[in-house]
Coordinates of C-alpha atoms and ligand atoms in Angstrom, one line a residue:
M19 CA 78.3 68.4 29.9
V20 CA 75.0 69.7 31.2
P21 CA 73.7 72.3 28.9
E22 CA 73.0 75.6 30.7
P23 CA 71.7 78.2 28.3
N24 CA 71.7 80.9 30.8
F25 CA 75.3 80.7 32.0
P26 CA 78.5 81.0 30.2
A27 CA 80.3 77.7 29.6
Q28 CA 82.8 76.6 32.2
P29 CA 86.4 76.7 30.8
D30 CA 86.8 72.9 31.2
E31 CA 83.6 72.3 29.3
F32 CA 84.4 74.8 26.6
V33 CA 83.9 73.6 23.0
G34 CA 85.5 74.6 19.7
R35 CA 86.7 78.2 18.8
D36 CA 90.2 77.0 17.9
T37 CA 90.9 80.0 15.7
Q38 CA 90.0 82.4 18.4
I39 CA 92.0 80.5 21.0
E40 CA 95.0 80.4 18.8
A41 CA 94.8 84.2 18.2
F42 CA 94.8 84.7 22.0
R43 CA 97.8 82.3 22.5
Q44 CA 99.7 84.4 20.0
V45 CA 98.8 87.6 21.9
L46 CA 100.1 85.9 25.1
A47 CA 103.3 84.8 23.3
Q48 CA 103.9 88.3 22.0
G49 CA 103.4 89.7 25.5
L50 CA 105.9 87.2 26.9
L51 CA 108.5 88.2 24.3
T52 CA 108.1 92.0 24.4
G53 CA 106.8 92.5 28.0
R54 CA 103.7 94.2 26.7
T55 CA 100.6 92.2 25.8
P56 CA 98.5 93.5 23.0
S57 CA 94.9 94.5 23.8
F58 CA 92.2 92.4 22.4
A59 CA 88.5 92.7 21.5
V60 CA 86.0 89.9 21.1
L61 CA 83.1 91.0 19.0
G62 CA 79.9 89.1 18.6
D63 CA 76.1 89.2 18.8
W64 CA 73.8 88.2 21.6
G65 CA 74.2 84.7 23.1
V66 CA 77.0 83.7 20.7
G67 CA 79.5 82.9 23.4
K68 CA 81.4 86.1 24.3
S69 CA 81.4 85.6 28.0
S70 CA 82.3 81.9 27.6
L71 CA 85.3 82.8 25.5
L72 CA 86.5 85.5 27.9
L73 CA 86.3 83.0 30.7
K74 CA 88.2 80.5 28.7
Y75 CA 90.9 83.1 27.9
S76 CA 91.1 84.0 31.6
A77 CA 91.6 80.3 32.5
I78 CA 94.4 80.0 29.8
C79 CA 96.3 83.0 31.0
S80 CA 96.2 82.0 34.6
K81 CA 98.1 78.8 33.9
P82 CA 101.5 78.7 35.7
E83 CA 103.6 78.9 32.5
H84 CA 102.1 82.4 31.8
A85 CA 102.3 83.7 35.3
M86 CA 99.6 86.3 34.4
L87 CA 96.9 87.6 36.6
P88 CA 93.4 87.7 34.9
V89 CA 91.0 90.2 36.3
F90 CA 87.4 89.5 35.2
F91 CA 85.0 92.4 35.2
S92 CA 81.4 92.4 34.0
V93 CA 80.6 95.9 32.7
S94 CA 77.2 96.7 34.1
T95 CA 74.7 99.1 32.7
E96 CA 74.6 100.7 36.1
L97 CA 78.0 102.2 35.8
S98 CA 77.1 105.9 35.4
D99 CA 80.4 107.3 34.2
Y100 CA 84.1 106.7 33.7
K101 CA 85.0 107.6 37.3
C102 CA 82.6 105.0 38.6
F103 CA 83.9 102.5 36.1
A104 CA 87.5 103.2 37.2
E105 CA 86.7 102.7 40.8
S106 CA 84.8 99.5 40.3
L107 CA 87.5 98.1 38.1
L108 CA 90.1 98.9 40.7
D109 CA 88.1 97.3 43.3
T110 CA 87.8 94.1 41.3
F111 CA 91.5 94.2 40.6
T112 CA 92.4 94.5 44.3
R113 CA 90.1 91.7 45.2
T114 CA 91.6 89.4 42.5
L115 CA 95.1 90.3 43.6
E116 CA 94.3 89.6 47.2
T117 CA 93.1 86.1 46.4
S118 CA 96.0 85.4 44.1
D119 CA 98.3 82.5 45.2
S120 CA 101.3 84.4 44.0
L121 CA 100.9 86.9 46.9
T122 CA 102.8 86.2 50.1
T123 CA 101.1 86.9 53.4
Q124 CA 103.4 89.9 53.9
F125 CA 102.2 91.4 50.6
R126 CA 98.7 90.6 51.4
N127 CA 98.8 92.6 54.6
E128 CA 100.4 95.5 52.8
L129 CA 97.7 95.3 50.1
Q130 CA 95.1 95.7 52.8
K131 CA 96.9 98.9 54.0
W132 CA 97.2 100.1 50.4
K133 CA 93.5 99.7 49.9
L134 CA 92.8 101.9 52.9
S135 CA 95.2 104.5 51.8
R136 CA 93.7 104.5 48.3
L137 CA 90.4 105.4 49.8
S138 CA 91.8 108.8 50.7
I139 CA 93.4 109.2 47.3
G140 CA 90.1 108.5 45.7
G141 CA 88.7 111.3 47.8
V142 CA 91.2 113.9 46.6
S143 CA 89.5 116.6 44.7
L144 CA 90.5 116.5 41.1
D145 CA 89.8 119.0 38.4
R146 CA 86.0 119.4 38.8
Q147 CA 85.6 121.9 36.0
G148 CA 84.2 121.3 32.6
P149 CA 82.4 118.4 31.0
E150 CA 85.6 116.3 31.0
F151 CA 85.5 116.0 34.8
F152 CA 84.4 112.4 35.0
L153 CA 86.8 111.2 32.3
T154 CA 89.8 113.1 33.8
S155 CA 89.2 112.0 37.3
G156 CA 88.6 108.3 36.3
T157 CA 91.8 108.4 34.2
A158 CA 93.7 109.9 37.1
I159 CA 92.5 107.3 39.6
L160 CA 93.3 104.4 37.3
K161 CA 96.7 105.7 36.3
H162 CA 97.8 106.5 39.8
A163 CA 96.6 103.3 41.4
L164 CA 97.6 100.9 38.8
H165 CA 101.2 102.2 38.4
D166 CA 101.5 102.1 42.1
A167 CA 100.1 98.5 42.4
W168 CA 102.5 97.4 39.6
R169 CA 105.5 98.5 41.6
Q170 CA 104.4 97.5 45.0
F171 CA 102.6 94.2 44.4
V172 CA 102.4 92.8 40.9
R173 CA 106.2 92.8 40.3
P174 CA 107.2 91.6 43.7
A175 CA 104.7 88.7 43.4
Q176 CA 106.5 87.6 40.1
I177 CA 103.3 88.2 38.1
T178 CA 104.4 89.0 34.6
G179 CA 101.3 90.9 33.6
V180 CA 97.7 91.6 34.2
I181 CA 94.9 91.2 31.7
F182 CA 91.6 93.0 32.4
F183 CA 88.7 91.1 30.9
L184 CA 85.9 93.5 30.5
D185 CA 82.7 91.6 29.5
D186 CA 80.0 93.5 27.6
L187 CA 81.7 96.9 27.2
H188 CA 78.7 98.0 25.1
N189 CA 76.8 98.2 28.3
F190 CA 78.4 101.6 28.8
T191 CA 75.5 103.5 27.4
D192 CA 77.0 106.8 28.6
P193 CA 76.8 109.4 25.8
R194 CA 80.6 109.7 26.1
A195 CA 80.9 105.9 25.2
Q196 CA 83.2 106.8 22.4
G197 CA 85.3 108.9 24.7
I198 CA 85.5 105.9 27.0
A199 CA 86.9 103.7 24.2
L200 CA 89.5 106.3 23.5
A201 CA 90.2 107.0 27.2
L202 CA 90.9 103.2 27.7
R203 CA 93.1 103.1 24.8
N204 CA 95.1 106.1 25.9
Q205 CA 95.4 104.7 29.4
F206 CA 96.6 101.2 28.4
Q207 CA 98.9 102.6 25.8
E208 CA 100.5 104.7 28.4
F209 CA 101.1 101.7 30.6
A210 CA 102.8 99.9 27.7
I211 CA 105.0 102.8 27.0
H212 CA 106.2 102.7 30.6
G213 CA 106.9 99.0 30.4
V214 CA 103.9 98.2 32.7
N215 CA 102.3 95.0 31.3
Y216 CA 98.6 95.7 31.8
S217 CA 96.4 95.0 28.9
L218 CA 92.7 94.8 28.1
C219 CA 90.6 92.1 26.6
F220 CA 87.0 93.2 26.2
S221 CA 83.8 91.7 24.6
A222 CA 81.2 93.8 22.9
R223 CA 78.5 93.5 20.3
S224 CA 79.7 93.1 16.8
D225 CA 78.9 96.6 15.7
Y226 CA 80.7 98.2 18.6
F227 CA 83.5 99.7 16.5
S228 CA 81.2 100.7 13.7
N229 CA 79.5 103.0 16.1
I230 CA 82.7 104.8 16.9
R231 CA 83.1 108.0 15.0
S232 CA 86.3 109.0 13.3
F233 CA 87.7 111.1 16.2
A234 CA 88.0 107.9 18.2
E235 CA 89.5 105.8 15.4
P236 CA 92.8 105.3 17.2
A237 CA 90.8 103.3 19.7
V238 CA 89.7 101.0 16.9
R239 CA 93.2 100.4 15.7
F240 CA 94.6 99.7 19.1
Y241 CA 92.8 96.4 19.6
D242 CA 93.5 93.0 17.9
K243 CA 90.0 91.8 17.1
V244 CA 88.4 88.4 16.9
Y245 CA 84.8 88.0 15.6
L246 CA 82.6 85.4 17.1
S247 CA 79.6 83.9 15.3
S248 CA 77.6 80.7 15.6
F249 CA 79.3 77.3 15.8
T250 CA 80.3 75.7 12.6
V251 CA 79.0 72.2 11.7
P252 CA 82.1 70.5 13.3
E253 CA 81.8 72.6 16.4
T254 CA 78.1 71.7 16.7
R255 CA 79.2 68.1 16.4
E256 CA 81.7 68.6 19.2
Y257 CA 79.1 70.2 21.3
T258 CA 76.5 67.5 20.7
A259 CA 79.1 64.8 21.6
A260 CA 80.0 66.6 24.8
V261 CA 76.3 66.6 25.8
F262 CA 75.0 63.4 24.5
G263 CA 78.1 61.2 24.0
D264 CA 80.0 60.4 20.9
S265 CA 78.3 57.8 18.7
L266 CA 76.9 57.3 15.3
R267 CA 73.4 58.3 16.5
T268 CA 74.6 61.6 18.0
H269 CA 76.2 62.3 14.6
H270 CA 72.7 62.3 13.2
L271 CA 71.4 64.3 16.2
S272 CA 74.0 67.0 15.7
Q273 CA 72.9 67.4 12.1
W274 CA 69.3 67.8 13.3
L275 CA 70.5 70.3 16.0
Y276 CA 72.4 72.3 13.4
A277 CA 69.4 72.4 11.1
K278 CA 67.2 73.8 13.9
T279 CA 69.6 76.2 15.6
F280 CA 72.2 77.1 12.8
G281 CA 74.8 76.4 15.4
H282 CA 73.8 79.4 17.6
P283 CA 75.3 78.4 21.1
Y284 CA 72.4 79.7 23.2
F285 CA 69.8 77.9 21.1
L286 CA 71.9 74.9 20.9
A287 CA 72.2 74.8 24.7
F288 CA 68.5 75.5 25.1
V289 CA 67.3 72.8 22.7
S290 CA 69.8 70.3 24.1
R291 CA 68.6 70.9 27.6
Q292 CA 65.0 70.3 26.6
L293 CA 65.9 67.2 24.6
L294 CA 67.6 65.7 27.6
A295 CA 64.6 66.5 29.7
L296 CA 61.9 65.2 27.3
A297 CA 63.6 62.3 25.6
H298 CA 63.9 60.0 28.6
G299 CA 67.0 58.5 27.2
S300 CA 65.6 57.7 23.7
L301 CA 66.7 60.2 21.1
V302 CA 65.6 58.3 18.0
D303 CA 63.1 60.8 16.9
P304 CA 64.0 64.3 18.1
E305 CA 61.6 65.8 15.6
A306 CA 58.6 64.5 17.6
L307 CA 59.8 66.6 20.5
W308 CA 60.3 69.8 18.5
P309 CA 56.8 71.3 19.0
A310 CA 57.1 71.0 22.8
I311 CA 60.7 72.4 22.6
F312 CA 59.6 75.3 20.4
K313 CA 56.7 76.1 22.8
R314 CA 59.1 76.3 25.7
L315 CA 61.4 78.6 23.7
E316 CA 58.4 80.8 23.0
H317 CA 57.7 81.1 26.7
E318 CA 61.2 81.4 28.1
K319 CA 62.8 83.5 25.4
F320 CA 60.7 85.0 22.7
R321 CA 57.8 86.2 24.8
S322 CA 60.2 88.0 27.1
D323 CA 61.9 89.5 24.1
L324 CA 58.6 91.0 23.1
A325 CA 57.8 92.1 26.6
Q326 CA 60.7 94.7 26.5
V327 CA 59.5 96.5 23.3
T328 CA 56.7 98.9 22.5
E329 CA 53.8 98.0 20.3
R330 CA 55.2 100.0 17.4
E331 CA 58.5 98.1 17.7
V332 CA 56.6 94.7 17.8
Q333 CA 54.8 95.8 14.6
L334 CA 58.2 96.6 13.0
L335 CA 59.6 93.2 14.0
R336 CA 56.6 91.4 12.6
E337 CA 57.0 93.2 9.4
V338 CA 60.7 92.2 9.1
A339 CA 59.6 88.6 9.8
K340 CA 57.1 88.7 7.0
A341 CA 59.5 90.1 4.4
G342 CA 60.4 87.6 1.7
N343 CA 64.1 88.2 2.5
D344 CA 66.1 87.6 5.7
E345 CA 67.5 91.1 5.4
V346 CA 65.5 94.2 5.0
S347 CA 66.3 97.8 4.4
P348 CA 64.0 100.4 6.1
R349 CA 63.2 102.0 2.8
Q350 CA 61.8 98.8 1.3
M351 CA 59.3 98.4 4.1
S352 CA 55.6 99.0 3.4
N353 CA 55.2 101.0 6.6
Q354 CA 57.7 103.7 7.2
Y355 CA 59.4 103.7 10.6
E356 CA 61.7 106.3 11.9
R357 CA 65.4 105.4 12.2
K358 CA 65.2 105.5 16.0
Y359 CA 63.0 102.3 16.0
F360 CA 65.7 100.4 14.2
S361 CA 68.5 101.6 16.5
R362 CA 66.4 100.9 19.6
L363 CA 65.8 97.3 18.4
T364 CA 69.4 96.9 17.6
E365 CA 70.3 98.1 21.1
K366 CA 67.9 95.5 22.5
A367 CA 69.7 92.9 20.4
L368 CA 66.5 91.9 18.6
L369 CA 67.6 93.3 15.3
L370 CA 71.1 92.9 13.9
R371 CA 72.6 95.6 11.7
V372 CA 74.2 93.6 8.9
G373 CA 75.4 96.5 6.7
R374 CA 74.7 100.1 5.9
G375 CA 71.0 100.4 6.3
R376 CA 70.3 96.7 6.3
Y377 CA 68.9 94.7 9.2
K378 CA 67.8 91.2 10.1
L379 CA 66.2 89.5 13.1
Y380 CA 68.7 88.1 15.6
H381 CA 67.9 84.5 14.8
P382 CA 65.7 82.6 12.3
L383 CA 63.9 80.9 15.2
F384 CA 62.8 84.3 16.4
R385 CA 61.6 85.0 12.9
L386 CA 59.6 81.8 12.8
F387 CA 58.1 82.7 16.2
L388 CA 57.0 86.1 14.9
Q389 CA 55.5 84.6 11.8
E390 CA 53.6 82.0 13.8
D391 CA 52.6 84.4 16.5
D392 CA 51.3 87.2 14.2
P393 CA 47.8 88.2 15.3
A394 CA 47.1 89.5 11.7
R395 CA 47.6 85.9 10.5
S396 CA 45.4 84.4 13.1
N397 CA 42.7 87.0 12.4
Q398 CA 42.9 86.2 8.7
E399 CA 42.7 82.5 9.4
Q400 CA 39.7 83.0 11.6
G401 CA 38.2 85.3 9.0
N402 CA 38.6 82.6 6.3
A403 CA 37.1 80.0 8.6
S404 CA 34.1 82.1 9.4
A405 CA 33.5 82.9 5.7
A406 CA 33.5 79.2 5.1
A407 CA 31.3 78.8 8.1
G408 CA 28.8 81.4 6.8
R409 CA 28.1 79.1 3.9
C410 CA 27.3 76.2 6.1
E411 CA 24.2 75.3 8.1
R412 CA 24.1 76.4 11.7
A413 CA 24.8 72.9 12.9
S414 CA 27.9 72.5 10.8
R415 CA 29.1 76.0 11.9
E416 CA 29.1 74.8 15.5
R417 CA 31.2 71.9 14.4
L418 CA 33.6 74.3 12.7
G419 CA 34.4 75.9 15.9
G420 CA 36.4 72.8 16.8
L421 CA 37.8 72.5 13.3
Q422 CA 39.1 76.1 13.3
H423 CA 41.3 75.2 16.2
E424 CA 42.3 72.0 14.4
R425 CA 43.1 73.9 11.3
R426 CA 45.4 76.4 12.9
Y427 CA 47.6 74.1 14.9
P428 CA 48.4 71.3 12.5
A429 CA 49.4 73.9 10.0
R430 CA 51.6 75.5 12.6
R431 CA 53.1 72.2 13.5
A432 CA 53.8 71.5 9.9
R433 CA 55.5 74.8 9.4
I434 CA 57.7 74.3 12.5
R435 CA 58.7 70.9 11.1
S436 CA 59.3 72.1 7.6
H437 CA 61.8 74.6 9.1
S438 CA 64.3 71.7 9.4
Ligands
LIG511 N1 82.5 77.5 23.4 C1 81.4 77.1 24.1 N2 81.3 75.8 24.6 C2 80.2 75.4 25.2 N3 79.1 76.1 25.4 C3 79.1 77.4 24.9 C4 80.3 77.9 24.3 N4 80.0 79.2 23.9 C5 78.7 79.4 24.3 N5 78.2 78.4 24.9 C6 76.9 78.3 25.5 O1 76.0 79.2 24.9 C7 75.3 80.0 25.7 C8 75.6 81.5 25.6 O2 77.0 81.7 25.9 P1 77.5 83.1 26.5 O3 76.7 83.4 27.7 O4 78.9 82.9 26.7 O5 77.2 84.1 25.3 P2 77.3 85.7 25.3 O6 77.7 86.1 23.9 O7 78.2 86.1 26.4 O8 75.8 86.1 25.6 P3 75.3 87.6 26.0 O9 75.2 88.3 24.7 O10 73.9 87.3 26.6 O11 76.3 88.2 27.0 C9 75.6 79.5 27.1 O12 74.7 78.5 27.4 C10 76.9 78.8 27.0 O13 77.0 77.7 27.9
LIG512 MG1 77.8 87.4 28.0

């Protein structure tokens, strides 16, 4: 396998996650038995493998024995409202159906006509009054078109059911996001009641449901849930073997990788890719390559993390990194920050909310970067150095200029190493 940190894993290169895959197989089995497939939520933090898992699920349910149609839909932040969402989802659904092998040429032609006729239905003026307009019309469009398609195309093509895979549902930043969770639940429950086997499998950040207030609680209950976190030690070993081959030496390498990345799939993919590029076939001493790998991480990932936040937010992040504990509570911090800073950084996936009023940085490597990169620390070091220099003769002070640099970086290298 070639590690590609910026793309979801291909289903045939997918590693581990046995529990989550088993849970999905059970959902499929239940759907086969009852004619209605339970809806499913995959919850996990940034880069942990949500899209990869959804793609794997999609590949599993498209196997001939299931005769299901997977419809994969990435929820973009650009979707402005539920109506826009409904239309884009329908569009993806129609395109997927069109390319399905199960559809005969005759049905494919009819589907073309149906698409055109739907355009005029979409234009029908619906109840445009009140704040619920977008929700109502989106619901109406989905309900009408999907029932219709079930009768006209899905059943005749011998497809037993359709699963809509909605990747990154949290991207709906619409203020009515909670209404959307509830609207989707109502919609898909209605299909189930009418014996129409459409179901949903979505991915979202791990705190997605905790943000839903009580009025939308039925939406929480509706979904079977799987939680995704970093790879376990055996999964990391499996990943390492897939990338570097399975031998006694890669056993050792997988322990090293786990110690560096804590099994986080994105970082695992990133570090593995750099190792392959730098090691030139010899992986006897990966630690010697770590400073170069960490530098690359700084440039490709951590610096762009900081580029999307304000100065005040960077200050908060640095303070969290400096705290003695991994987890902090806003009240404990020496500077007081308004709540909005914490929620913004959580939205940007740089802070994780780990409990009521408790937060931590999204990964220990990011924490290490913030500690290393802290200008306050550099200034202090420089201050110390010049105090020492003040005591020296002018000549030796000149020499110290070089030494300062020397002092900073070996210390930094040592700290990066001691991380393992
Ligand atoms: N099961 C897996 N097998 C192999 N590689 C994986 C697996 N899960 C994740 N990865 C790798 O980890 C990286 C992140 O995975 P992915 O994009 O699926 O995460 P994500 O949770 O969807 O991220 P985001 O929060 O950015 O949407 C990718 O490089 C992917 O190839
Ligand atoms: Mg993703």
